[in-house]
Amino acid sequence: AILFIGILLPLTLAWTPPQSATILQGTSDSVNWISVKTDSGTVHAPVAVPKGKGPFPAIIILHGTHGFAEEYIQLARHFAAKGFVGIAACWFAGRKGVGESIITPIEFKDAPPFIDVAGTNRFRIARNSIDSIVRKVTTLSYVQKNHIALMGHSRGAGASLDYVLTHPGNVQAVILNSSGYPPEVTKRAPEVDVPILILHGTADNPADGGSSITNIEMARQFEAALRKANKQVDTKYYEGSGHNNLFIDSTQLNDTVQRISAFLRDILFK
């Protein structure tokens, strides 16, 4: 597989993007890279900037356990075409799970480590990595200040939700695609301080990359907890869809991009 970033590069190589370059704003699919160092590694992120005169609202995309991939760069491009700066962050190195087979991997060996065991260090590294890229994005001249959304898939969605609970006020909206909703997180629904869009397949299950906490009923319980707390929440439950259908079903991909864009337009285009 080949990724186009100014020149053609084989995706099988571990490649470090340029540390500094000028953002190309001529077309909606122009992509450049930004990087930010943390105490555990370097977060790399391609940036797709819309046509026209900015600044623009931004959406930061966090990948799932299957790892960073070309498909996330394409998501950033889709959002740029809708008027948002799209940033797809490689927030940890490595990958695992059945979802690996449906994406086109891009590896950064110097990214923060992938930690798959419970413990405070796992959360500390994840929060620090996400906070570092959020803060970097807020400094970009073409990004509209206080108009930033966070989107995550699977593990990235869980990390996005954890981030808004532990770093209130830093982003203005969150989109959760195929997230896990453990009871201890659902109990914290009253603490959520941003509008939330929940996207979830009704057939999400461990066999296709999900887990016991990504069961559709747990997503619905979280939605109910948000509504009970009078929080702003929108939902789309994709009937018969599995955990990773965003990456294998073009109809769902198109609907997801349209739905997220409409959701954010009401929030970030004010």
PDB file of C-alpha atoms in Angstrom:
ATOM      1  CA  ALA A   1       0.000   0.000   0.000  1.00  0.00           C
ATOM      2  CA  ILE A   2       1.207   3.510  -0.763  1.00  0.00           C
ATOM      3  CA  LEU A   3       0.542   6.701   1.157  1.00  0.00           C
ATOM      4  CA  PHE A   4       0.767  10.000  -0.713  1.00  0.00           C
ATOM      5  CA  ILE A   5       2.359  12.807   1.304  1.00  0.00           C
ATOM      6  CA  GLY A   6       4.004  15.061  -1.212  1.00  0.00           C
ATOM      7  CA  ILE A   7       6.059  12.072  -2.409  1.00  0.00           C
ATOM      8  CA  LEU A   8       5.226   8.380  -2.574  1.00  0.00           C
ATOM      9  CA  LEU A   9       6.407   6.438   0.428  1.00  0.00           C
ATOM     10  CA  PRO A  10       6.055   2.714   1.176  1.00  0.00           C
ATOM     11  CA  LEU A  11       3.887   2.248   4.263  1.00  0.00           C
ATOM     12  CA  THR A  12       5.889  -0.771   5.344  1.00  0.00           C
ATOM     13  CA  LEU A  13       8.710   1.510   6.421  1.00  0.00           C
ATOM     14  CA  ALA A  14       8.838   3.179   9.814  1.00  0.00           C
ATOM     15  CA  TRP A  15       9.048   6.804   8.702  1.00  0.00           C
ATOM     16  CA  THR A  16       9.399  10.010  10.655  1.00  0.00           C
ATOM     17  CA  PRO A  17       7.671  12.961   8.955  1.00  0.00           C
ATOM     18  CA  PRO A  18       9.323  16.374   8.589  1.00  0.00           C
ATOM     19  CA  GLN A  19       9.545  18.209  11.878  1.00  0.00           C
ATOM     20  CA  SER A  20       8.559  21.513  10.285  1.00  0.00           C
ATOM     21  CA  ALA A  21       6.890  22.487   7.031  1.00  0.00           C
ATOM     22  CA  THR A  22       4.368  24.894   5.622  1.00  0.00           C
ATOM     23  CA  ILE A  23       0.728  23.776   5.634  1.00  0.00           C
ATOM     24  CA  LEU A  24      -0.606  23.480   2.097  1.00  0.00           C
ATOM     25  CA  GLN A  25      -4.020  25.146   1.787  1.00  0.00           C
ATOM     26  CA  GLY A  26      -4.553  24.849  -1.957  1.00  0.00           C
ATOM     27  CA  THR A  27      -6.765  21.765  -1.891  1.00  0.00           C
ATOM     28  CA  SER A  28      -8.915  19.993   0.663  1.00  0.00           C
ATOM     29  CA  ASP A  29      -6.774  16.842   0.474  1.00  0.00           C
ATOM     30  CA  SER A  30      -3.462  18.599   1.177  1.00  0.00           C
ATOM     31  CA  VAL A  31      -1.811  16.914   4.152  1.00  0.00           C
ATOM     32  CA  ASN A  32       1.150  17.974   6.227  1.00  0.00           C
ATOM     33  CA  TRP A  33       2.579  16.615   9.455  1.00  0.00           C
ATOM     34  CA  ILE A  34       2.975  18.069  12.902  1.00  0.00           C
ATOM     35  CA  SER A  35       4.776  16.413  15.789  1.00  0.00           C
ATOM     36  CA  VAL A  36       4.860  17.012  19.514  1.00  0.00           C
ATOM     37  CA  LYS A  37       7.225  15.420  22.007  1.00  0.00           C
ATOM     38  CA  THR A  38       5.982  14.065  25.319  1.00  0.00           C
ATOM     39  CA  ASP A  39       7.833  12.463  28.222  1.00  0.00           C
ATOM     40  CA  SER A  40       7.051   9.020  26.738  1.00  0.00           C
ATOM     41  CA  GLY A  41       7.512   9.563  23.003  1.00  0.00           C
ATOM     42  CA  THR A  42       6.523  11.710  20.038  1.00  0.00           C
ATOM     43  CA  VAL A  43       2.934  12.096  18.832  1.00  0.00           C
ATOM     44  CA  HIS A  44       2.825  12.461  15.044  1.00  0.00           C
ATOM     45  CA  ALA A  45      -0.235  13.780  13.228  1.00  0.00           C
ATOM     46  CA  PRO A  46      -1.116  14.496   9.602  1.00  0.00           C
ATOM     47  CA  VAL A  47      -3.157  17.669   9.171  1.00  0.00           C
ATOM     48  CA  ALA A  48      -5.704  18.266   6.396  1.00  0.00           C
ATOM     49  CA  VAL A  49      -6.720  21.925   6.020  1.00  0.00           C
ATOM     50  CA  PRO A  50      -9.899  23.093   4.222  1.00  0.00           C
ATOM     51  CA  LYS A  51      -9.939  25.328   1.191  1.00  0.00           C
ATOM     52  CA  GLY A  52     -10.573  29.005   1.820  1.00  0.00           C
ATOM     53  CA  LYS A  53      -9.542  31.521   4.408  1.00  0.00           C
ATOM     54  CA  GLY A  54      -9.290  30.368   8.012  1.00  0.00           C
ATOM     55  CA  PRO A  55      -9.142  30.007  10.846  1.00  0.00           C
ATOM     56  CA  PHE A  56     -11.295  26.875  10.899  1.00  0.00           C
ATOM     57  CA  PRO A  57     -12.782  24.627  13.602  1.00  0.00           C
ATOM     58  CA  ALA A  58     -10.753  21.445  14.127  1.00  0.00           C
ATOM     59  CA  ILE A  59     -11.353  17.774  14.847  1.00  0.00           C
ATOM     60  CA  ILE A  60      -8.640  15.593  16.370  1.00  0.00           C
ATOM     61  CA  ILE A  61      -9.022  11.877  15.553  1.00  0.00           C
ATOM     62  CA  LEU A  62      -7.670   9.137  17.845  1.00  0.00           C
ATOM     63  CA  HIS A  63      -7.179   5.633  16.444  1.00  0.00           C
ATOM     64  CA  GLY A  64      -8.163   2.374  18.077  1.00  0.00           C
ATOM     65  CA  THR A  65      -6.183  -0.622  19.306  1.00  0.00           C
ATOM     66  CA  HIS A  66      -5.586  -1.729  15.714  1.00  0.00           C
ATOM     67  CA  GLY A  67      -3.148   1.186  15.498  1.00  0.00           C
ATOM     68  CA  PHE A  68      -2.517   4.224  13.360  1.00  0.00           C
ATOM     69  CA  ALA A  69      -3.410   3.787   9.699  1.00  0.00           C
ATOM     70  CA  GLU A  70      -3.914   5.409   6.323  1.00  0.00           C
ATOM     71  CA  GLU A  71      -7.684   5.205   6.893  1.00  0.00           C
ATOM     72  CA  TYR A  72      -7.417   7.784   9.685  1.00  0.00           C
ATOM     73  CA  ILE A  73      -5.605  10.153   7.337  1.00  0.00           C
ATOM     74  CA  GLN A  74      -8.453   9.714   4.891  1.00  0.00           C
ATOM     75  CA  LEU A  75     -10.930  10.582   7.663  1.00  0.00           C
ATOM     76  CA  ALA A  76      -8.988  13.801   8.261  1.00  0.00           C
ATOM     77  CA  ARG A  77      -9.283  14.591   4.550  1.00  0.00           C
ATOM     78  CA  HIS A  78     -13.033  13.927   4.620  1.00  0.00           C
ATOM     79  CA  PHE A  79     -13.471  16.417   7.447  1.00  0.00           C
ATOM     80  CA  ALA A  80     -11.315  19.000   5.683  1.00  0.00           C
ATOM     81  CA  ALA A  81     -13.687  18.745   2.732  1.00  0.00           C
ATOM     82  CA  LYS A  82     -16.490  19.624   5.179  1.00  0.00           C
ATOM     83  CA  GLY A  83     -14.731  22.747   6.455  1.00  0.00           C
ATOM     84  CA  PHE A  84     -12.842  21.386   9.474  1.00  0.00           C
ATOM     85  CA  VAL A  85      -9.120  21.081  10.043  1.00  0.00           C
ATOM     86  CA  GLY A  86      -8.717  17.305  10.292  1.00  0.00           C
ATOM     87  CA  ILE A  87      -5.912  15.993  12.523  1.00  0.00           C
ATOM     88  CA  ALA A  88      -5.325  12.241  12.780  1.00  0.00           C
ATOM     89  CA  ALA A  89      -3.031  11.638  15.741  1.00  0.00           C
ATOM     90  CA  CYS A  90      -0.768   8.629  16.125  1.00  0.00           C
ATOM     91  CA  TRP A  91      -1.054   8.701  19.898  1.00  0.00           C
ATOM     92  CA  PHE A  92       0.623   5.360  20.571  1.00  0.00           C
ATOM     93  CA  ALA A  93       2.908   2.946  18.742  1.00  0.00           C
ATOM     94  CA  GLY A  94       2.066  -0.624  17.843  1.00  0.00           C
ATOM     95  CA  ARG A  95      -1.217  -2.430  17.399  1.00  0.00           C
ATOM     96  CA  LYS A  96      -3.116  -5.613  18.193  1.00  0.00           C
ATOM     97  CA  GLY A  97      -6.442  -7.346  17.629  1.00  0.00           C
ATOM     98  CA  VAL A  98      -8.585  -8.541  14.734  1.00  0.00           C
ATOM     99  CA  GLY A  99      -8.977  -4.949  13.526  1.00  0.00           C
ATOM    100  CA  GLU A 100      -5.405  -5.027  12.202  1.00  0.00           C
ATOM    101  CA  SER A 101      -6.571  -6.946   9.140  1.00  0.00           C
ATOM    102  CA  ILE A 102      -8.890  -4.201   7.869  1.00  0.00           C
ATOM    103  CA  ILE A 103      -6.606  -1.173   7.979  1.00  0.00           C
ATOM    104  CA  THR A 104      -3.445  -0.023   6.175  1.00  0.00           C
ATOM    105  CA  PRO A 105      -0.926   0.374   9.012  1.00  0.00           C
ATOM    106  CA  ILE A 106       1.531   3.216   9.437  1.00  0.00           C
ATOM    107  CA  GLU A 107       4.095   2.708  12.183  1.00  0.00           C
ATOM    108  CA  PHE A 108       6.024   5.261  14.234  1.00  0.00           C
ATOM    109  CA  LYS A 109       8.509   3.550  16.507  1.00  0.00           C
ATOM    110  CA  ASP A 110       9.127   6.745  18.468  1.00  0.00           C
ATOM    111  CA  ALA A 111       5.445   7.244  19.372  1.00  0.00           C
ATOM    112  CA  PRO A 112       4.370   6.791  23.002  1.00  0.00           C
ATOM    113  CA  PRO A 113       4.190   3.105  23.959  1.00  0.00           C
ATOM    114  CA  PHE A 114       1.097   0.934  23.662  1.00  0.00           C
ATOM    115  CA  ILE A 115       0.267  -0.170  27.202  1.00  0.00           C
ATOM    116  CA  ASP A 116      -2.416  -2.846  27.457  1.00  0.00           C
ATOM    117  CA  VAL A 117      -2.344  -3.534  31.178  1.00  0.00           C
ATOM    118  CA  ALA A 118      -4.406  -1.771  33.787  1.00  0.00           C
ATOM    119  CA  GLY A 119      -2.687   0.782  35.961  1.00  0.00           C
ATOM    120  CA  THR A 120      -2.131   4.443  36.554  1.00  0.00           C
ATOM    121  CA  ASN A 121       0.809   4.625  34.124  1.00  0.00           C
ATOM    122  CA  ARG A 122      -1.408   3.563  31.231  1.00  0.00           C
ATOM    123  CA  PHE A 123      -3.815   6.403  31.924  1.00  0.00           C
ATOM    124  CA  ARG A 124      -1.058   8.916  32.629  1.00  0.00           C
ATOM    125  CA  ILE A 125       0.679   8.272  29.311  1.00  0.00           C
ATOM    126  CA  ALA A 126      -2.581   8.324  27.334  1.00  0.00           C
ATOM    127  CA  ARG A 127      -3.791  11.555  28.944  1.00  0.00           C
ATOM    128  CA  ASN A 128      -0.420  13.214  28.488  1.00  0.00           C
ATOM    129  CA  SER A 129      -0.234  12.208  24.812  1.00  0.00           C
ATOM    130  CA  ILE A 130      -3.738  13.488  24.066  1.00  0.00           C
ATOM    131  CA  ASP A 131      -3.249  16.677  26.046  1.00  0.00           C
ATOM    132  CA  SER A 132      -0.002  17.344  24.194  1.00  0.00           C
ATOM    133  CA  ILE A 133      -1.629  17.147  20.755  1.00  0.00           C
ATOM    134  CA  VAL A 134      -4.661  19.175  21.895  1.00  0.00           C
ATOM    135  CA  ARG A 135      -2.389  21.925  23.172  1.00  0.00           C
ATOM    136  CA  LYS A 136      -0.321  21.820  19.984  1.00  0.00           C
ATOM    137  CA  VAL A 137      -3.460  22.183  17.843  1.00  0.00           C
ATOM    138  CA  THR A 138      -4.581  25.222  19.839  1.00  0.00           C
ATOM    139  CA  THR A 139      -1.377  27.001  18.776  1.00  0.00           C
ATOM    140  CA  LEU A 140      -1.933  26.524  15.032  1.00  0.00           C
ATOM    141  CA  SER A 141      -2.783  29.802  13.335  1.00  0.00           C
ATOM    142  CA  TYR A 142      -5.319  28.211  10.989  1.00  0.00           C
ATOM    143  CA  VAL A 143      -7.314  26.620  13.849  1.00  0.00           C
ATOM    144  CA  GLN A 144     -10.125  28.619  15.426  1.00  0.00           C
ATOM    145  CA  LYS A 145      -9.502  28.940  19.145  1.00  0.00           C
ATOM    146  CA  ASN A 146     -11.980  27.194  21.455  1.00  0.00           C
ATOM    147  CA  HIS A 147     -13.502  25.386  18.461  1.00  0.00           C
ATOM    148  CA  ILE A 148     -11.885  21.954  18.807  1.00  0.00           C
ATOM    149  CA  ALA A 149     -13.564  18.536  18.855  1.00  0.00           C
ATOM    150  CA  LEU A 150     -12.118  15.179  19.825  1.00  0.00           C
ATOM    151  CA  MET A 151     -13.130  11.987  18.016  1.00  0.00           C
ATOM    152  CA  GLY A 152     -12.033   8.494  18.888  1.00  0.00           C
ATOM    153  CA  HIS A 153     -12.599   4.974  17.628  1.00  0.00           C
ATOM    154  CA  SER A 154     -12.668   2.068  20.103  1.00  0.00           C
ATOM    155  CA  ARG A 155      -9.710   2.576  22.475  1.00  0.00           C
ATOM    156  CA  GLY A 156      -9.367   6.082  21.057  1.00  0.00           C
ATOM    157  CA  ALA A 157     -13.006   6.779  21.927  1.00  0.00           C
ATOM    158  CA  GLY A 158     -12.525   5.581  25.484  1.00  0.00           C
ATOM    159  CA  ALA A 159      -9.428   7.768  25.765  1.00  0.00           C
ATOM    160  CA  SER A 160     -11.385  10.742  24.369  1.00  0.00           C
ATOM    161  CA  LEU A 161     -14.102  10.294  26.971  1.00  0.00           C
ATOM    162  CA  ASP A 162     -11.514   9.941  29.738  1.00  0.00           C
ATOM    163  CA  TYR A 163      -9.826  13.121  28.489  1.00  0.00           C
ATOM    164  CA  VAL A 164     -12.959  15.277  28.664  1.00  0.00           C
ATOM    165  CA  LEU A 165     -13.639  13.939  32.162  1.00  0.00           C
ATOM    166  CA  THR A 166     -10.115  14.686  33.399  1.00  0.00           C
ATOM    167  CA  HIS A 167      -9.382  17.843  31.365  1.00  0.00           C
ATOM    168  CA  PRO A 168     -12.623  19.835  31.362  1.00  0.00           C
ATOM    169  CA  GLY A 169     -12.762  22.876  29.111  1.00  0.00           C
ATOM    170  CA  ASN A 170      -9.956  21.887  26.735  1.00  0.00           C
ATOM    171  CA  VAL A 171     -12.192  20.686  23.874  1.00  0.00           C
ATOM    172  CA  GLN A 172     -15.707  21.728  22.926  1.00  0.00           C
ATOM    173  CA  ALA A 173     -17.238  18.447  21.701  1.00  0.00           C
ATOM    174  CA  VAL A 174     -16.491  14.722  21.626  1.00  0.00           C
ATOM    175  CA  ILE A 175     -17.468  11.951  19.195  1.00  0.00           C
ATOM    176  CA  LEU A 176     -17.358   8.358  20.420  1.00  0.00           C
ATOM    177  CA  ASN A 177     -17.254   5.636  17.776  1.00  0.00           C
ATOM    178  CA  SER A 178     -17.474   2.048  19.052  1.00  0.00           C
ATOM    179  CA  SER A 179     -16.392   3.120  22.529  1.00  0.00           C
ATOM    180  CA  GLY A 180     -16.362   1.014  25.654  1.00  0.00           C
ATOM    181  CA  TYR A 181     -18.635   2.116  28.495  1.00  0.00           C
ATOM    182  CA  PRO A 182     -17.635   0.441  31.769  1.00  0.00           C
ATOM    183  CA  PRO A 183     -20.043   1.045  34.678  1.00  0.00           C
ATOM    184  CA  GLU A 184     -17.533   3.251  36.490  1.00  0.00           C
ATOM    185  CA  VAL A 185     -17.448   5.612  33.499  1.00  0.00           C
ATOM    186  CA  THR A 186     -21.230   5.627  33.060  1.00  0.00           C
ATOM    187  CA  LYS A 187     -21.536   6.713  36.698  1.00  0.00           C
ATOM    188  CA  ARG A 188     -19.502   9.811  35.790  1.00  0.00           C
ATOM    189  CA  ALA A 189     -21.899  10.945  33.055  1.00  0.00           C
ATOM    190  CA  PRO A 190     -23.007  13.974  35.137  1.00  0.00           C
ATOM    191  CA  GLU A 191     -19.392  15.247  34.976  1.00  0.00           C
ATOM    192  CA  VAL A 192     -19.341  15.477  31.165  1.00  0.00           C
ATOM    193  CA  ASP A 193     -19.085  19.152  30.171  1.00  0.00           C
ATOM    194  CA  VAL A 194     -19.282  18.933  26.355  1.00  0.00           C
ATOM    195  CA  PRO A 195     -21.848  17.798  23.775  1.00  0.00           C
ATOM    196  CA  ILE A 196     -21.392  14.130  22.873  1.00  0.00           C
ATOM    197  CA  LEU A 197     -22.176  12.187  19.707  1.00  0.00           C
ATOM    198  CA  ILE A 198     -22.355   8.409  20.216  1.00  0.00           C
ATOM    199  CA  LEU A 199     -21.901   6.193  17.138  1.00  0.00           C
ATOM    200  CA  HIS A 200     -22.238   2.464  17.758  1.00  0.00           C
ATOM    201  CA  GLY A 201     -23.068  -0.761  15.949  1.00  0.00           C
ATOM    202  CA  THR A 202     -25.852  -2.898  17.392  1.00  0.00           C
ATOM    203  CA  ALA A 203     -23.835  -6.060  16.644  1.00  0.00           C
ATOM    204  CA  ASP A 204     -20.591  -4.874  18.272  1.00  0.00           C
ATOM    205  CA  ASN A 205     -18.963  -7.928  19.894  1.00  0.00           C
ATOM    206  CA  PRO A 206     -15.551  -9.303  20.956  1.00  0.00           C
ATOM    207  CA  ALA A 207     -15.231 -11.506  17.861  1.00  0.00           C
ATOM    208  CA  ASP A 208     -14.937  -8.498  15.542  1.00  0.00           C
ATOM    209  CA  GLY A 209     -12.709  -6.334  17.713  1.00  0.00           C
ATOM    210  CA  GLY A 210     -15.056  -5.215  20.479  1.00  0.00           C
ATOM    211  CA  SER A 211     -15.143  -6.314  24.094  1.00  0.00           C
ATOM    212  CA  SER A 212     -17.551  -6.913  26.926  1.00  0.00           C
ATOM    213  CA  ILE A 213     -17.785  -3.160  27.566  1.00  0.00           C
ATOM    214  CA  THR A 214     -18.549  -2.261  23.929  1.00  0.00           C
ATOM    215  CA  ASN A 215     -21.824  -4.173  24.006  1.00  0.00           C
ATOM    216  CA  ILE A 216     -24.657  -2.082  22.549  1.00  0.00           C
ATOM    217  CA  GLU A 217     -26.609  -2.156  25.817  1.00  0.00           C
ATOM    218  CA  MET A 218     -23.711  -0.512  27.641  1.00  0.00           C
ATOM    219  CA  ALA A 219     -23.668   2.273  25.035  1.00  0.00           C
ATOM    220  CA  ARG A 220     -27.398   2.787  25.553  1.00  0.00           C
ATOM    221  CA  GLN A 221     -26.934   2.854  29.324  1.00  0.00           C
ATOM    222  CA  PHE A 222     -24.340   5.614  28.948  1.00  0.00           C
ATOM    223  CA  GLU A 223     -26.683   7.568  26.692  1.00  0.00           C
ATOM    224  CA  ALA A 224     -29.468   7.186  29.275  1.00  0.00           C
ATOM    225  CA  ALA A 225     -27.152   8.410  32.041  1.00  0.00           C
ATOM    226  CA  LEU A 226     -26.247  11.490  29.990  1.00  0.00           C
ATOM    227  CA  ARG A 227     -29.896  12.293  29.292  1.00  0.00           C
ATOM    228  CA  LYS A 228     -30.807  11.804  32.938  1.00  0.00           C
ATOM    229  CA  ALA A 229     -28.092  14.367  33.797  1.00  0.00           C
ATOM    230  CA  ASN A 230     -29.521  16.767  31.162  1.00  0.00           C
ATOM    231  CA  LYS A 231     -26.395  16.581  29.036  1.00  0.00           C
ATOM    232  CA  GLN A 232     -26.403  17.274  25.295  1.00  0.00           C
ATOM    233  CA  VAL A 233     -26.121  13.938  23.493  1.00  0.00           C
ATOM    234  CA  ASP A 234     -26.900  12.721  19.985  1.00  0.00           C
ATOM    235  CA  THR A 235     -26.763   9.070  18.938  1.00  0.00           C
ATOM    236  CA  LYS A 236     -26.726   6.859  15.897  1.00  0.00           C
ATOM    237  CA  TYR A 237     -26.949   3.119  16.385  1.00  0.00           C
ATOM    238  CA  TYR A 238     -26.044   1.305  13.169  1.00  0.00           C
ATOM    239  CA  GLU A 239     -28.324  -1.720  12.901  1.00  0.00           C
ATOM    240  CA  GLY A 240     -26.397  -4.956  12.448  1.00  0.00           C
ATOM    241  CA  SER A 241     -23.061  -3.156  12.363  1.00  0.00           C
ATOM    242  CA  GLY A 242     -19.995  -4.491  14.131  1.00  0.00           C
ATOM    243  CA  HIS A 243     -17.128  -2.879  15.991  1.00  0.00           C
ATOM    244  CA  ASN A 244     -15.010  -1.858  12.985  1.00  0.00           C
ATOM    245  CA  ASN A 245     -17.607  -1.366  10.260  1.00  0.00           C
ATOM    246  CA  LEU A 246     -16.542   2.263   9.881  1.00  0.00           C
ATOM    247  CA  PHE A 247     -13.519   0.935   7.984  1.00  0.00           C
ATOM    248  CA  ILE A 248     -15.220  -1.711   5.829  1.00  0.00           C
ATOM    249  CA  ASP A 249     -18.641  -0.274   5.003  1.00  0.00           C
ATOM    250  CA  SER A 250     -18.537   2.748   2.684  1.00  0.00           C
ATOM    251  CA  THR A 251     -22.189   3.574   3.368  1.00  0.00           C
ATOM    252  CA  GLN A 252     -21.537   3.754   7.100  1.00  0.00           C
ATOM    253  CA  LEU A 253     -18.350   5.763   6.532  1.00  0.00           C
ATOM    254  CA  ASN A 254     -20.206   8.336   4.439  1.00  0.00           C
ATOM    255  CA  ASP A 255     -23.043   8.547   6.946  1.00  0.00           C
ATOM    256  CA  THR A 256     -20.571   8.904   9.820  1.00  0.00           C
ATOM    257  CA  VAL A 257     -18.723  11.786   8.151  1.00  0.00           C
ATOM    258  CA  GLN A 258     -21.997  13.545   7.291  1.00  0.00           C
ATOM    259  CA  ARG A 259     -23.424  13.012  10.775  1.00  0.00           C
ATOM    260  CA  ILE A 260     -20.310  14.212  12.579  1.00  0.00           C
ATOM    261  CA  SER A 261     -20.042  17.249  10.326  1.00  0.00           C
ATOM    262  CA  ALA A 262     -23.655  18.234  10.978  1.00  0.00           C
ATOM    263  CA  PHE A 263     -23.233  17.663  14.725  1.00  0.00           C
ATOM    264  CA  LEU A 264     -20.100  19.820  14.873  1.00  0.00           C
ATOM    265  CA  ARG A 265     -21.477  22.509  12.587  1.00  0.00           C
ATOM    266  CA  ASP A 266     -24.147  23.277  15.161  1.00  0.00           C
ATOM    267  CA  ILE A 267     -21.526  23.492  17.922  1.00  0.00           C
ATOM    268  CA  LEU A 268     -18.309  24.792  16.373  1.00  0.00           C
ATOM    269  CA  PHE A 269     -19.599  27.072  13.612  1.00  0.00           C
ATOM    270  CA  LYS A 270     -21.059  29.555  16.067  1.00  0.00           C
TER     271      LYS A 270
END
